Short mmCIF file of C-alpha atoms (C1' of nucleotides) in Angstrom, two decimals:
data_model
loop_
_atom_site.label_atom_id
_atom_site.label_comp_id
_atom_site.label_asym_id
_atom_site.label_seq_id
_atom_site.Cartn_x
_atom_site.Cartn_y
_atom_site.Cartn_z
CA MET A 1 -81.19 -20.09 3.23
CA LYS A 2 -78.10 -23.05 2.26
CA LEU A 3 -74.46 -21.78 1.99
CA THR A 4 -72.60 -24.73 0.14
CA THR A 5 -69.65 -25.18 -2.73
CA LYS A 6 -72.89 -25.32 -4.76
CA GLY A 7 -74.32 -21.58 -4.18
CA ARG A 8 -70.27 -20.39 -4.44
CA TYR A 9 -70.20 -22.47 -7.97
CA ALA A 10 -73.16 -20.64 -9.33
CA VAL A 11 -72.45 -17.64 -7.63
CA THR A 12 -68.99 -16.78 -9.00
CA ALA A 13 -70.16 -18.27 -12.13
CA MET A 14 -72.67 -15.99 -12.62
CA LEU A 15 -70.03 -13.01 -11.23
CA ASP A 16 -67.85 -13.86 -13.85
CA LEU A 17 -71.03 -13.36 -16.53
CA ALA A 18 -71.49 -10.34 -15.25
CA ILE A 19 -68.01 -9.05 -15.96
CA HIS A 20 -67.48 -11.21 -19.07
CA ALA A 21 -71.09 -10.99 -21.17
CA LYS A 22 -71.21 -7.29 -21.09
CA ASP A 23 -71.97 -7.00 -25.03
CA LYS A 24 -71.53 -10.42 -25.93
CA PRO A 25 -72.78 -13.54 -25.04
CA VAL A 26 -70.72 -16.20 -22.57
CA THR A 27 -70.34 -19.88 -23.21
CA LEU A 28 -70.24 -22.31 -20.80
CA GLN A 29 -66.70 -22.97 -21.92
CA ASP A 30 -65.20 -19.91 -21.34
CA ILE A 31 -66.52 -19.94 -17.86
CA SER A 32 -65.24 -23.54 -16.96
CA GLY A 33 -61.58 -22.38 -18.23
CA ARG A 34 -62.16 -19.65 -16.35
CA GLN A 35 -63.07 -20.73 -12.95
CA GLY A 36 -62.10 -23.83 -13.00
CA ILE A 37 -65.70 -25.43 -13.16
CA SER A 38 -66.19 -28.37 -14.98
CA LEU A 39 -67.99 -27.88 -18.21
CA SER A 40 -71.37 -30.40 -17.50
CA TYR A 41 -71.76 -29.08 -13.80
CA LEU A 42 -71.64 -25.67 -15.31
CA GLU A 43 -74.32 -27.00 -17.66
CA GLN A 44 -76.85 -28.70 -14.82
CA LEU A 45 -76.10 -25.13 -12.60
CA PHE A 46 -77.32 -23.06 -15.88
CA ALA A 47 -80.17 -25.42 -16.56
CA LYS A 48 -81.50 -24.21 -12.61
CA LEU A 49 -80.82 -20.40 -13.18
CA ARG A 50 -82.01 -20.47 -16.66
CA ARG A 51 -85.73 -21.77 -15.07
CA ASN A 52 -85.17 -18.95 -12.42
CA GLU A 53 -84.97 -16.25 -15.21
CA LEU A 54 -81.50 -15.08 -13.67
CA VAL A 55 -79.63 -15.86 -17.67
CA LYS A 56 -81.00 -16.04 -21.08
CA SER A 57 -79.08 -18.33 -23.13
CA SER A 58 -78.68 -18.17 -26.99
CA ARG A 59 -77.82 -21.19 -29.15
CA GLY A 60 -75.12 -21.91 -31.95
CA PRO A 61 -72.28 -20.07 -32.99
CA GLY A 62 -70.89 -16.96 -30.82
CA GLY A 63 -74.18 -17.90 -28.80
CA GLY A 64 -73.65 -18.59 -24.71
CA TYR A 65 -74.82 -16.91 -21.74
CA GLN A 66 -75.82 -13.48 -20.91
CA LEU A 67 -77.34 -11.83 -17.58
CA GLN A 68 -81.32 -11.18 -18.22
CA GLU A 69 -80.57 -8.31 -15.60
CA PRO A 70 -78.78 -5.85 -14.63
CA ALA A 71 -75.97 -6.93 -12.38
CA SER A 72 -77.66 -4.09 -9.84
CA ASP A 73 -81.12 -6.03 -9.77
CA ILE A 74 -79.50 -9.60 -9.15
CA ALA A 75 -79.39 -10.44 -5.75
CA ILE A 76 -77.14 -13.21 -4.01
CA SER A 77 -79.67 -14.90 -2.41
CA ARG A 78 -81.71 -15.53 -5.70
CA VAL A 79 -78.79 -17.03 -7.05
CA ILE A 80 -78.23 -19.32 -4.18
CA ASP A 81 -81.96 -20.05 -4.15
CA ALA A 82 -82.06 -21.16 -8.17
CA VAL A 83 -79.31 -23.67 -7.49
CA ASN A 84 -80.44 -25.27 -4.08
CA GLU A 85 -83.64 -26.65 -4.39
CA SER A 86 -85.88 -25.09 -1.35
CA THR A 87 -85.12 -27.56 1.72
CA ASP A 88 -87.47 -27.79 4.70
CA VAL A 89 -85.27 -26.64 7.55
CA THR A 90 -87.50 -27.50 10.74
CA ALA A 91 -88.07 -30.84 11.67
CA CYS A 92 -91.63 -30.19 11.93
CA GLY A 93 -92.06 -29.34 8.72
CA SER A 94 -93.24 -25.57 9.53
CA LYS A 95 -96.39 -26.97 10.64
CA GLY A 96 -96.04 -26.49 13.78
CA ASN A 97 -97.01 -29.73 14.67
CA CYS A 98 -94.63 -30.85 17.15
CA HIS A 99 -95.37 -32.79 20.28
CA ASN A 100 -94.74 -30.01 23.01
CA GLY A 101 -94.47 -26.34 22.53
CA GLN A 102 -90.72 -26.53 23.72
CA GLN A 103 -89.35 -28.53 21.35
CA CYS A 104 -89.85 -25.81 18.41
CA ILE A 105 -88.48 -22.87 20.10
CA THR A 106 -85.24 -23.47 19.30
CA HIS A 107 -86.44 -24.41 15.15
CA ASP A 108 -88.09 -20.98 15.18
CA LEU A 109 -85.25 -19.59 16.31
CA TRP A 110 -83.42 -21.06 14.16
CA CYS A 111 -85.74 -20.07 11.06
CA GLU A 112 -85.64 -16.46 12.57
CA LEU A 113 -81.83 -16.26 11.91
CA SER A 114 -81.58 -17.92 8.57
CA GLU A 115 -84.56 -15.40 7.67
CA GLN A 116 -81.86 -12.57 8.97
CA ILE A 117 -79.38 -14.31 6.40
CA HIS A 118 -81.50 -14.36 3.73
CA SER A 119 -82.29 -10.71 4.22
CA PHE A 120 -78.68 -10.06 3.95
CA LEU A 121 -77.93 -11.88 0.74
CA SER A 122 -81.07 -9.79 -0.77
CA SER A 123 -79.12 -6.71 -0.07
CA ILE A 124 -76.28 -7.28 -1.41
CA THR A 125 -76.45 -7.87 -5.53
CA LEU A 126 -73.71 -9.24 -8.04
CA GLN A 127 -72.91 -5.50 -8.69
CA THR A 128 -72.37 -4.52 -4.84
CA VAL A 129 -69.63 -7.67 -4.81
CA ILE A 130 -68.08 -6.20 -7.74
CA ASN A 131 -67.93 -2.47 -6.37
CA LYS A 132 -66.80 -3.93 -3.55
CA GLN A 133 -63.44 -5.58 -4.82
CA GLN A 134 -62.80 -2.23 -7.29
CA ALA A 135 -62.85 -0.40 -4.07
CA LYS A 136 -60.62 -2.72 -2.40
CA GLU A 137 -58.12 -3.24 -5.09
CA GLN A 138 -58.08 1.32 -5.47
CA VAL A 139 -57.11 0.78 -1.29
CA GLU A 140 -54.11 -1.55 -1.21
CA LEU A 141 -53.06 0.30 -5.60
CA LEU A 142 -52.66 3.40 -2.66
CA ASP A 143 -51.73 1.28 0.52
CA ASN A 144 -48.70 -0.17 -2.01
CA ARG A 145 -47.64 3.62 -3.34
CA GLU A 146 -47.68 4.30 0.60
CA GLN A 147 -45.54 1.19 1.38
CA ASN A 148 -42.53 2.34 -1.40
CA ASN A 149 -42.52 5.80 -0.08
CA THR A 150 -42.35 3.74 3.65
CA PHE A 151 -40.15 1.75 2.67
CA ILE A 152 -37.66 0.91 5.57
CA LEU A 153 -40.60 1.56 7.91
CA SER A 154 -42.84 -1.13 6.33
CA GLN A 155 -39.38 -3.84 6.90
CA VAL A 156 -40.19 -3.43 11.19
CA SER A 157 -43.47 -4.24 11.05
CA MET B 1 -67.88 -19.50 5.41
CA LYS B 2 -70.53 -23.09 5.01
CA LEU B 3 -74.00 -22.99 6.04
CA THR B 4 -75.34 -26.14 6.12
CA THR B 5 -77.33 -28.59 8.42
CA LYS B 6 -74.10 -29.94 10.37
CA GLY B 7 -74.00 -25.63 11.27
CA ARG B 8 -77.97 -25.15 12.12
CA TYR B 9 -77.79 -28.73 14.34
CA ALA B 10 -75.08 -27.41 16.39
CA VAL B 11 -76.41 -23.59 16.07
CA THR B 12 -79.68 -25.32 17.70
CA ALA B 13 -78.02 -26.69 20.42
CA MET B 14 -76.67 -24.23 21.37
CA LEU B 15 -79.68 -22.33 21.25
CA ASP B 16 -81.17 -24.85 23.61
CA LEU B 17 -78.22 -23.83 25.99
CA ALA B 18 -78.66 -21.21 26.20
CA ILE B 19 -82.25 -21.33 26.89
CA HIS B 20 -82.58 -24.55 29.35
CA ALA B 21 -78.74 -24.52 30.61
CA LYS B 22 -79.23 -20.58 32.77
CA ASP B 23 -78.47 -22.54 36.29
CA LYS B 24 -77.79 -26.00 36.10
CA PRO B 25 -75.76 -28.20 33.20
CA VAL B 26 -77.85 -29.94 30.69
CA THR B 27 -77.51 -33.69 29.54
CA LEU B 28 -77.10 -34.27 25.97
CA GLN B 29 -79.69 -36.74 26.28
CA ASP B 30 -82.38 -33.82 27.10
CA ILE B 31 -80.93 -31.73 23.75
CA SER B 32 -81.57 -34.60 22.09
CA GLY B 33 -85.07 -35.39 23.11
CA ARG B 34 -85.94 -32.16 22.70
CA GLN B 35 -83.94 -31.09 19.47
CA GLY B 36 -84.68 -34.36 17.96
CA ILE B 37 -81.18 -35.16 16.92
CA SER B 38 -79.20 -37.99 17.69
CA LEU B 39 -77.41 -38.31 20.94
CA SER B 40 -73.95 -39.74 19.15
CA TYR B 41 -74.24 -37.26 16.55
CA LEU B 42 -74.51 -34.10 19.22
CA GLU B 43 -71.76 -35.98 21.18
CA GLN B 44 -69.64 -35.55 18.27
CA LEU B 45 -70.91 -31.70 17.80
CA PHE B 46 -70.24 -31.44 21.44
CA ALA B 47 -66.72 -32.49 20.98
CA LYS B 48 -65.71 -29.97 18.41
CA LEU B 49 -68.34 -27.00 20.64
CA ARG B 50 -65.83 -27.81 23.47
CA ARG B 51 -62.62 -27.78 22.08
CA ASN B 52 -63.55 -24.49 20.80
CA GLU B 53 -64.21 -23.75 24.06
CA LEU B 54 -67.58 -22.55 23.41
CA VAL B 55 -69.20 -24.72 25.90
CA LYS B 56 -68.01 -26.20 29.25
CA SER B 57 -69.36 -29.51 30.52
CA SER B 58 -69.36 -31.23 34.17
CA ARG B 59 -69.08 -34.71 34.79
CA GLY B 60 -70.98 -37.20 37.46
CA PRO B 61 -74.74 -36.90 38.16
CA GLY B 62 -75.84 -34.01 37.34
CA GLY B 63 -73.57 -32.73 35.24
CA GLY B 64 -74.29 -31.75 31.45
CA TYR B 65 -73.22 -28.60 29.35
CA GLN B 66 -72.91 -25.09 30.17
CA LEU B 67 -72.49 -21.84 27.82
CA GLN B 68 -68.77 -21.16 28.69
CA GLU B 69 -69.68 -17.25 28.31
CA PRO B 70 -72.59 -15.65 28.25
CA ALA B 71 -75.39 -16.16 25.14
CA SER B 72 -74.09 -11.93 24.31
CA ASP B 73 -70.80 -13.18 24.39
CA ILE B 74 -71.39 -16.15 21.89
CA ALA B 75 -71.30 -15.35 17.95
CA ILE B 76 -73.69 -17.43 15.69
CA SER B 77 -69.89 -17.64 12.91
CA ARG B 78 -68.43 -18.87 15.76
CA VAL B 79 -70.81 -21.85 16.51
CA ILE B 80 -71.03 -22.75 12.86
CA ASP B 81 -66.70 -22.19 12.37
CA ALA B 82 -66.29 -24.42 15.36
CA VAL B 83 -68.11 -27.52 13.63
CA ASN B 84 -67.25 -26.59 10.04
CA GLU B 85 -63.19 -27.34 9.54
CA SER B 86 -62.11 -24.46 7.77
CA THR B 87 -62.34 -24.99 4.23
CA ASP B 88 -60.02 -23.50 1.77
CA VAL B 89 -62.50 -21.73 -0.65
CA THR B 90 -60.02 -20.77 -3.36
CA ALA B 91 -59.03 -22.93 -5.80
CA CYS B 92 -55.90 -21.78 -5.98
CA GLY B 93 -55.71 -22.15 -2.08
CA SER B 94 -55.57 -18.17 -1.52
CA LYS B 95 -52.08 -18.26 -2.87
CA GLY B 96 -52.67 -15.90 -5.80
CA ASN B 97 -50.77 -18.43 -7.70
CA CYS B 98 -52.99 -18.84 -10.67
CA HIS B 99 -51.99 -19.63 -14.29
CA ASN B 100 -53.42 -15.82 -14.94
CA GLY B 101 -54.68 -12.77 -12.87
CA GLN B 102 -57.96 -13.03 -14.69
CA GLN B 103 -58.53 -16.12 -13.40
CA CYS B 104 -58.79 -15.53 -10.37
CA ILE B 105 -60.98 -11.88 -9.82
CA THR B 106 -64.39 -14.10 -9.22
CA HIS B 107 -62.39 -16.24 -6.69
CA ASP B 108 -61.37 -12.75 -4.87
CA LEU B 109 -64.91 -11.74 -5.03
CA TRP B 110 -66.61 -14.39 -3.80
CA CYS B 111 -63.77 -14.07 -1.16
CA GLU B 112 -64.99 -10.69 -0.74
CA LEU B 113 -68.88 -11.97 -0.35
CA SER B 114 -67.74 -14.53 2.41
CA GLU B 115 -66.12 -12.20 4.36
CA GLN B 116 -69.24 -10.00 4.51
CA ILE B 117 -71.49 -13.18 5.02
CA HIS B 118 -68.61 -14.17 8.08
CA SER B 119 -68.85 -10.08 9.45
CA PHE B 120 -72.09 -10.67 9.17
CA LEU B 121 -73.01 -13.32 11.41
CA SER B 122 -70.11 -11.90 13.61
CA SER B 123 -72.42 -9.47 14.85
CA ILE B 124 -75.46 -11.94 15.85
CA THR B 125 -74.81 -13.49 18.97
CA LEU B 126 -77.16 -16.32 20.37
CA GLN B 127 -78.89 -14.02 22.67
CA THR B 128 -79.69 -11.62 19.58
CA VAL B 129 -81.17 -14.50 18.21
CA ILE B 130 -83.32 -15.31 21.43
CA ASN B 131 -84.28 -11.02 21.60
CA LYS B 132 -85.56 -10.94 17.83
CA GLN B 133 -87.48 -14.07 18.25
CA GLN B 134 -88.98 -12.57 21.50
CA ALA B 135 -89.78 -9.81 20.23
CA LYS B 136 -91.90 -11.19 17.57
CA GLU B 137 -93.53 -13.30 19.92
CA GLN B 138 -94.60 -9.93 21.04
CA VAL B 139 -95.67 -9.21 18.30
CA GLU B 140 -97.71 -12.10 17.38
CA LEU B 141 -98.75 -11.33 20.40
CA LEU B 142 -100.83 -8.01 20.16
CA ASP B 143 -102.07 -8.92 16.16
CA ASN B 144 -103.70 -12.08 17.99
CA ARG B 145 -105.95 -9.48 20.49
CA GLU B 146 -106.00 -7.39 16.99
CA GLN B 147 -107.75 -10.09 15.59
CA ASN B 148 -110.06 -10.48 17.62
CA ASN B 149 -111.21 -7.37 18.17
CA THR B 150 -111.79 -7.42 14.34
CA PHE B 151 -112.78 -10.51 13.80
CA ILE B 152 -115.25 -10.25 11.56
CA LEU B 153 -112.54 -7.96 9.16
CA SER B 154 -110.26 -10.91 9.79
CA GLN B 155 -112.32 -12.98 8.21
CA VAL B 156 -112.81 -11.62 4.71
CA SER B 157 -109.17 -11.23 4.43
"C1'" DT C 1 -65.01 -47.97 48.03
"C1'" DA C 2 -68.43 -48.90 44.22
"C1'" DT C 3 -72.15 -47.86 41.20
"C1'" DT C 4 -74.36 -44.67 38.93
"C1'" DT C 5 -74.17 -41.06 35.40
"C1'" DA C 6 -72.28 -38.64 31.20
"C1'" DC C 7 -68.44 -37.62 29.08
"C1'" DC C 8 -64.91 -39.30 25.51
"C1'" DC C 9 -63.24 -41.51 21.76
"C1'" DT C 10 -62.94 -44.40 17.22
"C1'" DA C 11 -64.32 -47.25 13.71
"C1'" DG C 12 -67.89 -48.19 10.46
"C1'" DT C 13 -71.70 -46.78 7.34
"C1'" DA C 14 -76.03 -45.64 5.65
"C1'" DA C 15 -77.90 -42.08 2.60
"C1'" DT C 16 -77.43 -37.76 1.09
"C1'" DT C 17 -75.20 -34.68 -2.27
"C1'" DT C 18 -71.54 -32.69 -5.04
"C1'" DA C 19 -69.66 -33.06 -8.99
"C1'" DG C 20 -68.31 -35.01 -12.91
"C1'" DT C 21 -68.55 -38.16 -17.08
"C1'" DC C 22 -70.85 -40.03 -21.39
"C1'" DG C 23 -73.56 -40.11 -25.59
"C1'" DG C 24 -76.21 -37.85 -27.38
"C1'" DT C 25 -80.42 -33.75 -29.82
"C1'" DT C 26 -81.58 -29.66 -31.34
"C1'" DA C 27 -80.64 -24.63 -32.72
"C1'" DT C 28 -78.11 -21.21 -35.12
"C1'" DA C 29 -75.04 -18.84 -37.19
"C1'" DA C 30 -70.85 -18.94 -41.10
"C1'" DT D 1 -73.85 -27.96 -44.82
"C1'" DT D 2 -71.08 -27.86 -41.16
"C1'" DA D 3 -69.07 -26.09 -37.12
"C1'" DT D 4 -70.42 -24.55 -32.68
"C1'" DA D 5 -72.92 -24.43 -28.62
"C1'" DA D 6 -76.69 -24.73 -25.71
"C1'" DC D 7 -79.78 -28.74 -24.06
"C1'" DC D 8 -81.01 -32.82 -21.98
"C1'" DG D 9 -81.24 -37.79 -19.35
"C1'" DA D 10 -78.77 -41.15 -17.14
"C1'" DC D 11 -75.21 -42.91 -14.58
"C1'" DT D 12 -71.36 -42.56 -11.17
"C1'" DA D 13 -66.88 -41.80 -8.28
"C1'" DA D 14 -65.88 -38.88 -4.32
"C1'" DA D 15 -67.30 -36.31 -0.53
"C1'" DT D 16 -69.48 -34.78 3.35
"C1'" DT D 17 -73.66 -35.68 6.49
"C1'" DA D 18 -75.95 -38.06 10.33
"C1'" DC D 19 -76.21 -41.36 12.36
"C1'" DT D 20 -75.13 -46.30 15.13
"C1'" DA D 21 -72.35 -49.60 18.08
"C1'" DG D 22 -69.24 -49.91 21.44
"C1'" DG D 23 -65.23 -49.45 24.45
"C1'" DG D 24 -63.31 -46.57 27.55
"C1'" DT D 25 -62.63 -42.64 31.47
"C1'" DA D 26 -63.65 -39.54 34.31
"C1'" DA D 27 -66.72 -37.74 38.85
"C1'" DA D 28 -70.34 -37.71 41.81
"C1'" DT D 29 -73.69 -39.36 45.07
"C1'" DA D 30 -74.50 -43.43 48.28
#
DNA sequence: TATTTACCCTAGTAATTTAGTCGGTTATAA
DNA sequence: TTATAACCGACTAAATTACTAGGGTAAATA
């Protein structure tokens, strides 16, 4: 499990698709404009996303990309794994052929942690993130209304 | 929140400390030998860990590093944040001054996710990871014993 | 006090990854 | 047929990672 800006770009682009490609495909040009990611970098990312069957493409005018599955079926971990080629984390390549047993203990510990992070990100889907955000906006809306009602108090804090 | 090999090295080293520096300090030389990380790279990482008050050092012969707090009080997120200088994730620098509202939606979504990952890693301490690993070893021990009892069956699968 | 031991700091550097450019080709809809 | 937009590969600048080198400084032991 690796979590870099590359994975963030991929997740961001997938979220953009989930939001904007409901009925008709969305072009990379659109995503590029909205999210501030260069077109050719998006092309590279989407080649991987396509190979991993996370998006489907249609060519020609009116073409573009769509999610291959509903947003509620696409876990964040799948998106990140798709663009971050699998990296062998351990020094010994998980073969357990370290010189002495001691040496591998913390490797195992890290693998255990990495596994936990992975399974956590497997439990979160694109839809989860969108829902969470919408809920947050609701709260903020209520907060703002509350704030207007108690304007003087809010200035104190 | 960023999760790279750099953070992994830091967590690995901290886990090594948690395990080996119970009573007396552990030298970076020892960690370097056990974990296969170069000494001067460790020095760089530990400079940051020290600045973030995660470890304490003692000089002179018999000196080295120890955790500054019990392993059960040190969350993984703190270790990773300590070595990965805080990076502004959003294009607009979280200022919300994007050209149009649309543009920032997925930025917000990513921040929300990033926050979730961070709070998840805040809930896991060095001790958690060690305990989890020990529990796993227990299960494997039982599995192996079971396997010996049903040796013929295990050869089939 | 002298010397060992180990932390501390800066600068530089090779390797890798990230992010982007360029120049095309193929498929498709209007 | 023409414009559109996905697809493809090679190449490159910038940033980051992982490491090296070397000269300090502080503390403990003898």
